[in-house]
Amino acid sequence: MLRTFAVGTSAFALALGTFVGPACAAPTVGGLLSDHSVVQRNQPIVVTGEAIAGEPVTVVLAGQSAQARAARDGRFRVTLPPLPAGGPYDVLVMAPSGTTALHDVLIGDVYLCSGQSNMELPVERAQNAMGAIMGGADDQLRLVTVAKRTSTTARDRFAQQPSWSAADAKTTGSFSAACFYMVQALRKVAKVPIGAIHSSWGGSQIAAWMGEDAQRAAGRGAQADLLALYARDPAAAERTASAAWESWWRDKTGDTRGHEPWQPDAALDWQPVPKIAFYEDWGVPALQTYLGMLWYQKTITLTPEQARQMATIAIGAIDDADRTWINGKPVGGRGGWDARMYSVPAGTFVAGRNVITVNVENAYATGGMPGPADAMKLTFADGSIVPIADGWRYAIAKRVLGTSPRVPWDEITGAGTIYNAMIAPLGQTALAGVAWYQGESDTDIPGYADRLKAMMSEWRRQVAQPHLPFAIVSLAGFGTPSIAPGESGWARVRDDQRKVAQDDGHAAVAVTLDLGDPLDIHPGEKHEVGQRLARAMGALVYGQTMSASGPQPLEATQDTAGNVTVTFAGVTGALHTRSSNQATGFELCGPEVGSCRYARATVTGNHATLFADNRPVTRVRYAWADFPVVNVVDDAQLPAGPFELRIP
């Protein structure tokens, strides 16, 4: 077996001359190992791919080699020993059938950056974009973005092989801003090559990033089972999902079976749809800023011949989610903003009058059925077409708490659909750490802490690194600034993020509460987000002694006078209050919902004192709002993050 290999031109040419076989038969390499890639230092290097079944495959990198035999399905897995930082190197993947050569490969630290749109937001849309793009060239900093794909089953290869490139004026602008600023700062700390993997999807719920094991660990086994059924039998899975949606509606509204709004003769306050467009563009005052559900309905007349056939129904794009019935029979429904086309089984239609009903749920920004109108049609098995863009009517739906059930095969709200196509193909790619910026889409869904813990555990198992560091971005402020205490889904997710990191031992939060924008869910200040992520990674990965997260609450205690003291860890220097001698945003709460009230508070050292108000106190909260106005920081100008603590 070849044990060493010189990287020089003559030796490389000799090796190619010796081992190259037919080009079409040479082994292919999976995962992210390719030209210009970065391989994690000081960790076993796992190389996977495909070759001719049964043939030996040898991988050579940086003077080391290892061999394995391709299995009956042609897949191989070769593990090289850990290597120190260095390069550039060539990688040879050799077999009797041919050789694949990969060039300009570095060994250093590799970071995975993932989440939803605030991780996806590119450098060119962030503040300080010009400086980053024009001044960020660094051949030792390599970037790769995983293309958006979904799958109902876990994949061992990317549908579109990602391509690595060095950071420069041509590549930096389109890359994740939070990720770029983080790894740019870490280059100064680590002083080794760094590779940044960007794999994110705007609007995605964390469930879409959780594989089957994580789904079950978080109590989502039923969703995992339904997704598996969909992979085998889509029609059966759709029937199950529709029945669950209908049951959810009846439970939430009290509507009895046979008297729901999707029945053909439902007596709602129907109004004509002015045009096929987002409903905000209709000129209807009540819908200008409406978030919630609308019912759409249309009546068509079919011949006996048409009614006997199976068909497809296309209703154009939907924003954000739909559920569709024909004559009270469910035909489909899912989330996402793309065009909908559902199969209509034979026997669904009747000769004469037929009623199409669509429930559209909008949770953010624009909503409705925007078309385009020419895409909305019925297509029958004989090829005939019935346009359905005209003659719709609508009614505002009853208000219900929470969002409707999403099918597990949805792109961004599914049960592992993104994980299967955008994380699973990474295989056992060794990493230095993971930066996670997600949660906005989970703010009204209980149990975020369980889902986050399950996802972190599963990703660590996949890469065989049980203590893989995670730096979690605590959600920035967004929405109307608070003027009174209340409940907040955003605050709950932030507190879940804090508790998961605190309990984990190998994770930290990057608090960004002060970097938000009440009017923009995508605040542009990503440079500081990257700096705070780099600070967290500096402590987790490189052993820097600075506080990873800034002030974090440890405990709350109450004295005999009723005053409450909150003790913080991670404080640099001491706590301070910006622009006031009073600390804003603290609340004293009793056991009941609605019992919280703002408290008079001061800070000193690593403590905050909340003064008694002669009312019952069982817990204390801080920054408990979607967009709280708070002012507690430490000497490093890092803000205290949101929390709720019980008082013993």
CSV table of C-alpha atoms in Angstrom, one decimal, residues 15-327:
chain,number,residue,atom,x,y,z
A,15,ALA,CA,0.9,8.7,-9.9
A,16,LEU,CA,-1.8,9.7,-12.4
A,17,GLY,CA,0.1,7.8,-15.1
A,18,THR,CA,0.2,4.7,-12.9
A,19,PHE,CA,-3.3,4.6,-11.6
A,20,VAL,CA,-5.6,6.4,-14.1
A,21,GLY,CA,-8.1,4.1,-15.7
A,22,PRO,CA,-11.2,5.0,-17.9
A,23,ALA,CA,-12.4,8.4,-16.8
A,24,CYS,CA,-16.0,7.4,-16.7
A,25,ALA,CA,-15.2,4.6,-14.2
A,26,ALA,CA,-13.1,6.5,-11.7
A,27,PRO,CA,-14.4,6.7,-8.2
A,28,THR,CA,-16.7,9.6,-7.2
A,29,VAL,CA,-16.4,11.4,-3.9
A,30,GLY,CA,-19.4,12.3,-1.8
A,31,GLY,CA,-19.9,14.8,1.0
A,32,LEU,CA,-18.1,18.1,0.7
A,33,LEU,CA,-14.6,16.9,-0.2
A,34,SER,CA,-13.7,18.6,-3.5
A,35,ASP,CA,-11.4,21.1,-5.0
A,36,HIS,CA,-10.6,24.0,-2.7
A,37,SER,CA,-12.3,22.4,0.3
A,38,VAL,CA,-11.2,22.5,3.9
A,39,VAL,CA,-10.8,19.4,6.0
A,40,GLN,CA,-11.1,19.5,9.8
A,41,ARG,CA,-7.8,19.2,11.6
A,42,ASN,CA,-7.1,16.8,14.4
A,43,GLN,CA,-10.1,14.6,13.7
A,44,PRO,CA,-10.3,11.4,11.7
A,45,ILE,CA,-10.9,12.2,8.0
A,46,VAL,CA,-13.8,10.1,6.6
A,47,VAL,CA,-13.9,9.9,2.8
A,48,THR,CA,-17.0,8.4,1.2
A,49,GLY,CA,-18.1,7.9,-2.4
A,50,GLU,CA,-18.9,5.3,-5.0
A,51,ALA,CA,-16.7,3.0,-7.1
A,52,ILE,CA,-17.1,-0.3,-8.9
A,53,ALA,CA,-18.5,-2.9,-6.5
A,54,GLY,CA,-15.9,-4.9,-4.7
A,55,GLU,CA,-12.8,-3.0,-5.9
A,56,PRO,CA,-10.2,-1.6,-3.4
A,57,VAL,CA,-10.2,2.2,-3.0
A,58,THR,CA,-7.1,4.0,-1.7
A,59,VAL,CA,-7.2,7.6,-0.5
A,60,VAL,CA,-4.0,9.6,-0.2
A,61,LEU,CA,-3.7,13.0,1.6
A,62,ALA,CA,-0.8,14.9,3.0
A,63,GLY,CA,1.5,11.9,3.1
A,64,GLN,CA,-1.0,9.5,4.6
A,65,SER,CA,-3.1,6.8,3.0
A,66,ALA,CA,-5.8,4.4,3.8
A,67,GLN,CA,-7.8,1.7,1.9
A,68,ALA,CA,-11.2,0.1,1.9
A,69,ARG,CA,-13.2,-2.0,-0.5
A,70,ALA,CA,-16.3,-0.8,-2.2
A,71,ALA,CA,-19.4,-2.6,-1.0
A,72,ARG,CA,-21.9,-4.5,-3.2
A,73,ASP,CA,-23.7,-1.3,-3.9
A,74,GLY,CA,-20.5,0.4,-4.9
A,75,ARG,CA,-20.3,2.7,-1.9
A,76,PHE,CA,-17.0,3.0,-0.1
A,77,ARG,CA,-15.8,4.6,3.2
A,78,VAL,CA,-12.1,5.2,3.9
A,79,THR,CA,-10.9,6.8,7.1
A,80,LEU,CA,-7.6,8.6,7.3
A,81,PRO,CA,-5.9,9.4,10.6
A,82,PRO,CA,-6.2,13.0,12.1
A,83,LEU,CA,-3.8,15.5,10.5
A,84,PRO,CA,-2.6,18.9,11.6
A,85,ALA,CA,-3.4,22.2,9.9
A,86,GLY,CA,-1.7,22.7,6.6
A,87,GLY,CA,-1.9,22.6,2.9
A,88,PRO,CA,-2.7,23.1,0.1
A,89,TYR,CA,-2.7,19.4,-0.7
A,90,ASP,CA,-3.9,17.2,-3.5
A,91,VAL,CA,-6.1,14.3,-2.6
A,92,LEU,CA,-6.0,11.1,-4.7
A,93,VAL,CA,-8.9,8.6,-4.6
A,94,MET,CA,-7.5,5.6,-6.5
A,95,ALA,CA,-9.0,2.3,-7.6
A,96,PRO,CA,-8.2,-0.2,-10.4
A,97,SER,CA,-10.9,1.5,-12.4
A,98,GLY,CA,-9.3,5.0,-12.3
A,99,THR,CA,-8.2,7.9,-10.1
A,100,THR,CA,-10.0,11.0,-9.0
A,101,ALA,CA,-7.8,13.9,-8.1
A,102,LEU,CA,-8.9,16.8,-5.9
A,103,HIS,CA,-6.7,19.9,-5.8
A,104,ASP,CA,-6.0,22.8,-3.4
A,105,VAL,CA,-7.3,21.1,-0.3
A,106,LEU,CA,-6.5,22.8,3.1
A,107,ILE,CA,-6.6,21.3,6.6
A,108,GLY,CA,-7.8,23.6,9.3
A,109,ASP,CA,-11.1,24.3,11.1
A,110,VAL,CA,-14.5,23.7,9.6
A,111,TYR,CA,-17.7,25.5,10.8
A,112,LEU,CA,-21.3,24.7,9.8
A,113,CYS,CA,-23.7,27.6,9.8
A,114,SER,CA,-27.3,26.8,9.6
A,115,GLY,CA,-30.8,28.1,10.4
A,116,GLN,CA,-33.4,30.3,8.7
A,117,SER,CA,-33.5,33.6,7.0
A,118,ASN,CA,-31.3,35.6,9.4
A,119,MET,CA,-28.5,33.1,8.8
A,120,GLU,CA,-29.3,33.1,5.1
A,121,LEU,CA,-29.2,36.9,4.7
A,122,PRO,CA,-26.1,37.6,2.6
A,123,VAL,CA,-23.2,39.9,3.2
A,124,GLU,CA,-24.4,42.1,0.3
A,125,ARG,CA,-27.6,42.9,2.2
A,126,ALA,CA,-26.0,43.5,5.6
A,127,GLN,CA,-24.5,46.6,7.1
A,128,ASN,CA,-20.9,47.1,6.3
A,129,ALA,CA,-21.3,45.1,3.1
A,130,MET,CA,-18.9,47.1,1.0
A,131,GLY,CA,-16.1,46.8,3.5
A,132,ALA,CA,-16.6,43.1,3.8
A,133,ILE,CA,-16.8,42.4,0.1
A,134,MET,CA,-13.9,44.6,-1.0
A,135,GLY,CA,-11.7,44.0,2.0
A,136,GLY,CA,-12.4,40.4,2.9
A,137,ALA,CA,-10.2,38.5,0.4
A,138,ASP,CA,-8.4,35.6,2.1
A,139,ASP,CA,-7.2,32.5,0.3
A,140,GLN,CA,-7.1,30.7,3.6
A,141,LEU,CA,-10.8,31.3,4.2
A,142,ARG,CA,-13.0,29.0,2.1
A,143,LEU,CA,-16.7,29.2,1.6
A,144,VAL,CA,-19.3,26.8,0.4
A,145,THR,CA,-23.2,27.1,0.3
A,146,VAL,CA,-25.4,24.0,0.2
A,147,ALA,CA,-28.2,24.4,-2.4
A,148,LYS,CA,-31.8,24.3,-1.1
A,149,ARG,CA,-33.2,20.9,-1.5
A,150,THR,CA,-35.7,18.7,0.4
A,151,SER,CA,-36.2,14.9,0.6
A,152,THR,CA,-38.7,12.6,2.3
A,153,THR,CA,-35.8,10.2,3.1
A,154,ALA,CA,-32.2,10.8,4.3
A,155,ARG,CA,-29.8,11.1,1.4
A,156,ASP,CA,-26.1,10.1,1.4
A,157,ARG,CA,-25.2,12.5,-1.4
A,158,PHE,CA,-26.1,16.1,-2.3
A,159,ALA,CA,-28.5,16.5,-5.2
A,160,GLN,CA,-26.3,19.3,-6.4
A,161,GLN,CA,-22.6,19.0,-5.4
A,162,PRO,CA,-21.6,22.2,-3.5
A,163,SER,CA,-18.6,24.1,-4.8
A,164,TRP,CA,-16.0,25.6,-2.5
A,165,SER,CA,-14.3,28.9,-3.2
A,166,ALA,CA,-11.9,31.2,-1.5
A,167,ALA,CA,-13.3,34.4,0.1
A,168,ASP,CA,-12.8,37.3,-2.3
A,169,ALA,CA,-14.8,40.2,-3.8
A,170,LYS,CA,-16.6,37.8,-6.2
A,171,THR,CA,-17.7,35.2,-3.6
A,172,THR,CA,-18.2,37.0,-0.3
A,173,GLY,CA,-21.3,39.1,-1.2
A,174,SER,CA,-23.6,36.2,-1.7
A,175,PHE,CA,-22.5,34.3,1.3
A,176,SER,CA,-24.2,34.3,4.7
A,177,ALA,CA,-23.3,37.5,6.5
A,178,ALA,CA,-23.5,36.1,10.1
A,179,CYS,CA,-21.4,33.1,9.1
A,180,PHE,CA,-18.8,35.1,7.2
A,181,TYR,CA,-18.3,37.7,9.9
A,182,MET,CA,-17.9,34.9,12.4
A,183,VAL,CA,-15.3,32.9,10.5
A,184,GLN,CA,-13.5,36.0,9.5
A,185,ALA,CA,-13.0,36.9,13.1
A,186,LEU,CA,-12.1,33.3,14.0
A,187,ARG,CA,-9.3,33.3,11.4
A,188,LYS,CA,-7.5,35.8,13.6
A,189,VAL,CA,-8.0,33.6,16.7
A,190,ALA,CA,-7.2,30.2,15.2
A,191,LYS,CA,-4.5,31.3,12.7
A,192,VAL,CA,-5.2,28.2,10.6
A,193,PRO,CA,-7.2,27.7,7.4
A,194,ILE,CA,-11.0,27.9,8.0
A,195,GLY,CA,-13.8,26.5,6.0
A,196,ALA,CA,-17.4,27.8,6.4
A,197,ILE,CA,-20.3,25.6,5.3
A,198,HIS,CA,-23.6,27.6,4.9
A,199,SER,CA,-26.7,25.4,4.9
A,200,SER,CA,-29.9,27.4,5.7
A,201,TRP,CA,-33.4,28.1,4.5
A,202,GLY,CA,-35.5,31.2,5.2
A,203,GLY,CA,-38.8,30.6,7.1
A,204,SER,CA,-37.8,27.1,8.1
A,205,GLN,CA,-39.0,25.6,11.4
A,206,ILE,CA,-36.5,23.6,13.4
A,207,ALA,CA,-38.5,20.4,12.8
A,208,ALA,CA,-37.4,20.5,9.1
A,209,TRP,CA,-33.8,20.3,10.3
A,210,MET,CA,-34.4,17.2,12.5
A,211,GLY,CA,-33.9,13.7,11.2
A,212,GLU,CA,-36.0,10.7,12.2
A,213,ASP,CA,-34.1,10.0,15.4
A,214,ALA,CA,-34.4,13.6,16.5
A,215,GLN,CA,-38.1,13.6,15.6
A,216,ARG,CA,-38.7,10.7,17.9
A,217,ALA,CA,-36.6,12.0,20.7
A,218,ALA,CA,-38.6,15.2,20.7
A,219,GLY,CA,-42.0,13.4,20.8
A,220,ARG,CA,-42.7,13.8,17.1
A,221,GLY,CA,-42.7,10.1,16.2
A,222,ALA,CA,-46.1,10.4,14.6
A,223,GLN,CA,-44.8,13.0,12.2
A,224,ALA,CA,-41.9,10.8,11.3
A,225,ASP,CA,-44.2,7.8,10.7
A,226,LEU,CA,-46.4,9.9,8.5
A,227,LEU,CA,-43.5,11.1,6.5
A,228,ALA,CA,-42.3,7.5,6.0
A,229,LEU,CA,-45.9,6.7,4.8
A,230,TYR,CA,-45.8,9.6,2.4
A,231,ALA,CA,-42.5,8.2,0.9
A,232,ARG,CA,-44.3,4.9,0.3
A,233,ASP,CA,-47.9,5.9,-0.4
A,234,PRO,CA,-48.5,9.6,-0.9
A,235,ALA,CA,-52.3,9.3,-1.3
A,236,ALA,CA,-52.7,7.4,1.9
A,237,ALA,CA,-50.5,9.9,3.8
A,238,GLU,CA,-52.5,12.7,2.4
A,239,ARG,CA,-55.8,11.2,3.6
A,240,THR,CA,-54.3,10.8,7.1
A,241,ALA,CA,-53.1,14.4,7.1
A,242,SER,CA,-56.4,15.8,5.9
A,243,ALA,CA,-58.3,13.9,8.6
A,244,ALA,CA,-55.9,15.3,11.2
A,245,TRP,CA,-56.4,18.9,9.9
A,246,GLU,CA,-60.2,18.5,9.9
A,247,SER,CA,-60.2,17.1,13.5
A,248,TRP,CA,-58.0,20.0,14.6
A,249,TRP,CA,-60.4,22.5,13.1
A,250,ARG,CA,-63.4,21.0,14.8
A,251,ASP,CA,-61.6,20.8,18.1
A,252,LYS,CA,-60.5,24.5,17.9
A,253,THR,CA,-63.9,25.9,16.7
A,254,GLY,CA,-66.6,23.6,17.9
A,255,ASP,CA,-67.9,23.1,14.4
A,256,THR,CA,-69.7,19.7,14.1
A,257,ARG,CA,-69.0,17.2,11.5
A,258,GLY,CA,-70.8,18.0,8.2
A,259,HIS,CA,-71.2,21.7,9.2
A,260,GLU,CA,-67.6,22.9,8.6
A,261,PRO,CA,-66.6,25.7,6.3
A,262,TRP,CA,-65.3,23.3,3.6
A,263,GLN,CA,-68.7,21.8,3.0
A,264,PRO,CA,-70.2,22.9,-0.4
A,265,ASP,CA,-73.1,24.9,1.1
A,266,ALA,CA,-71.3,26.5,4.1
A,267,ALA,CA,-73.1,29.6,5.1
A,268,LEU,CA,-70.3,32.1,5.6
A,269,ASP,CA,-70.1,35.8,5.0
A,270,TRP,CA,-69.0,35.3,1.4
A,271,GLN,CA,-67.7,38.3,-0.6
A,272,PRO,CA,-66.4,38.3,-4.2
A,273,VAL,CA,-62.6,38.1,-4.7
A,274,PRO,CA,-61.7,41.3,-6.5
A,275,LYS,CA,-58.8,39.8,-8.3
A,276,ILE,CA,-56.2,37.0,-8.2
A,277,ALA,CA,-53.5,38.7,-6.2
A,278,PHE,CA,-52.3,38.9,-2.6
A,279,TYR,CA,-55.4,40.0,-0.6
A,280,GLU,CA,-53.5,43.1,0.7
A,281,ASP,CA,-53.7,44.3,-2.9
A,282,TRP,CA,-57.5,44.0,-3.1
A,283,GLY,CA,-58.2,47.4,-1.5
A,284,VAL,CA,-60.2,45.9,1.3
A,285,PRO,CA,-59.4,47.8,4.5
A,286,ALA,CA,-60.1,44.9,6.9
A,287,LEU,CA,-57.4,42.9,5.0
A,288,GLN,CA,-54.6,45.5,4.7
A,289,THR,CA,-52.7,44.1,7.6
A,290,TYR,CA,-54.7,40.9,8.2
A,291,LEU,CA,-52.8,37.8,9.5
A,292,GLY,CA,-54.9,34.6,9.8
A,293,MET,CA,-57.1,32.4,7.7
A,294,LEU,CA,-59.3,33.1,4.7
A,295,TRP,CA,-61.7,30.7,3.1
A,296,TYR,CA,-61.9,30.7,-0.7
A,297,GLN,CA,-64.7,29.1,-2.6
A,298,LYS,CA,-65.5,28.6,-6.3
A,299,THR,CA,-68.4,26.7,-8.1
A,300,ILE,CA,-67.9,25.0,-11.4
A,301,THR,CA,-70.2,23.0,-13.7
A,302,LEU,CA,-68.9,19.7,-15.2
A,303,THR,CA,-70.3,17.3,-17.7
A,304,PRO,CA,-71.0,13.7,-16.8
A,305,GLU,CA,-67.9,12.7,-18.9
A,306,GLN,CA,-65.6,15.1,-17.0
A,307,ALA,CA,-67.1,14.0,-13.6
A,308,ARG,CA,-66.1,10.4,-14.3
A,309,GLN,CA,-62.4,11.1,-14.7
A,310,MET,CA,-59.5,11.7,-12.4
A,311,ALA,CA,-57.9,15.1,-12.7
A,312,THR,CA,-55.3,17.5,-11.3
A,313,ILE,CA,-56.2,20.8,-9.7
A,314,ALA,CA,-53.7,23.7,-9.9
A,315,ILE,CA,-54.5,26.7,-7.8
A,316,GLY,CA,-51.3,28.6,-8.2
A,317,ALA,CA,-49.0,29.8,-5.4
A,318,ILE,CA,-50.2,30.0,-1.8
A,319,ASP,CA,-48.9,32.2,1.0
A,320,ASP,CA,-48.4,30.6,3.5
A,321,ALA,CA,-50.3,27.3,3.8
A,322,ASP,CA,-53.4,25.8,2.3
A,323,ARG,CA,-55.9,22.9,2.7
A,324,THR,CA,-58.1,22.2,-0.4
A,325,TRP,CA,-61.4,20.3,-0.8
A,326,ILE,CA,-63.7,19.5,-3.7
A,327,ASN,CA,-67.3,18.9,-2.8
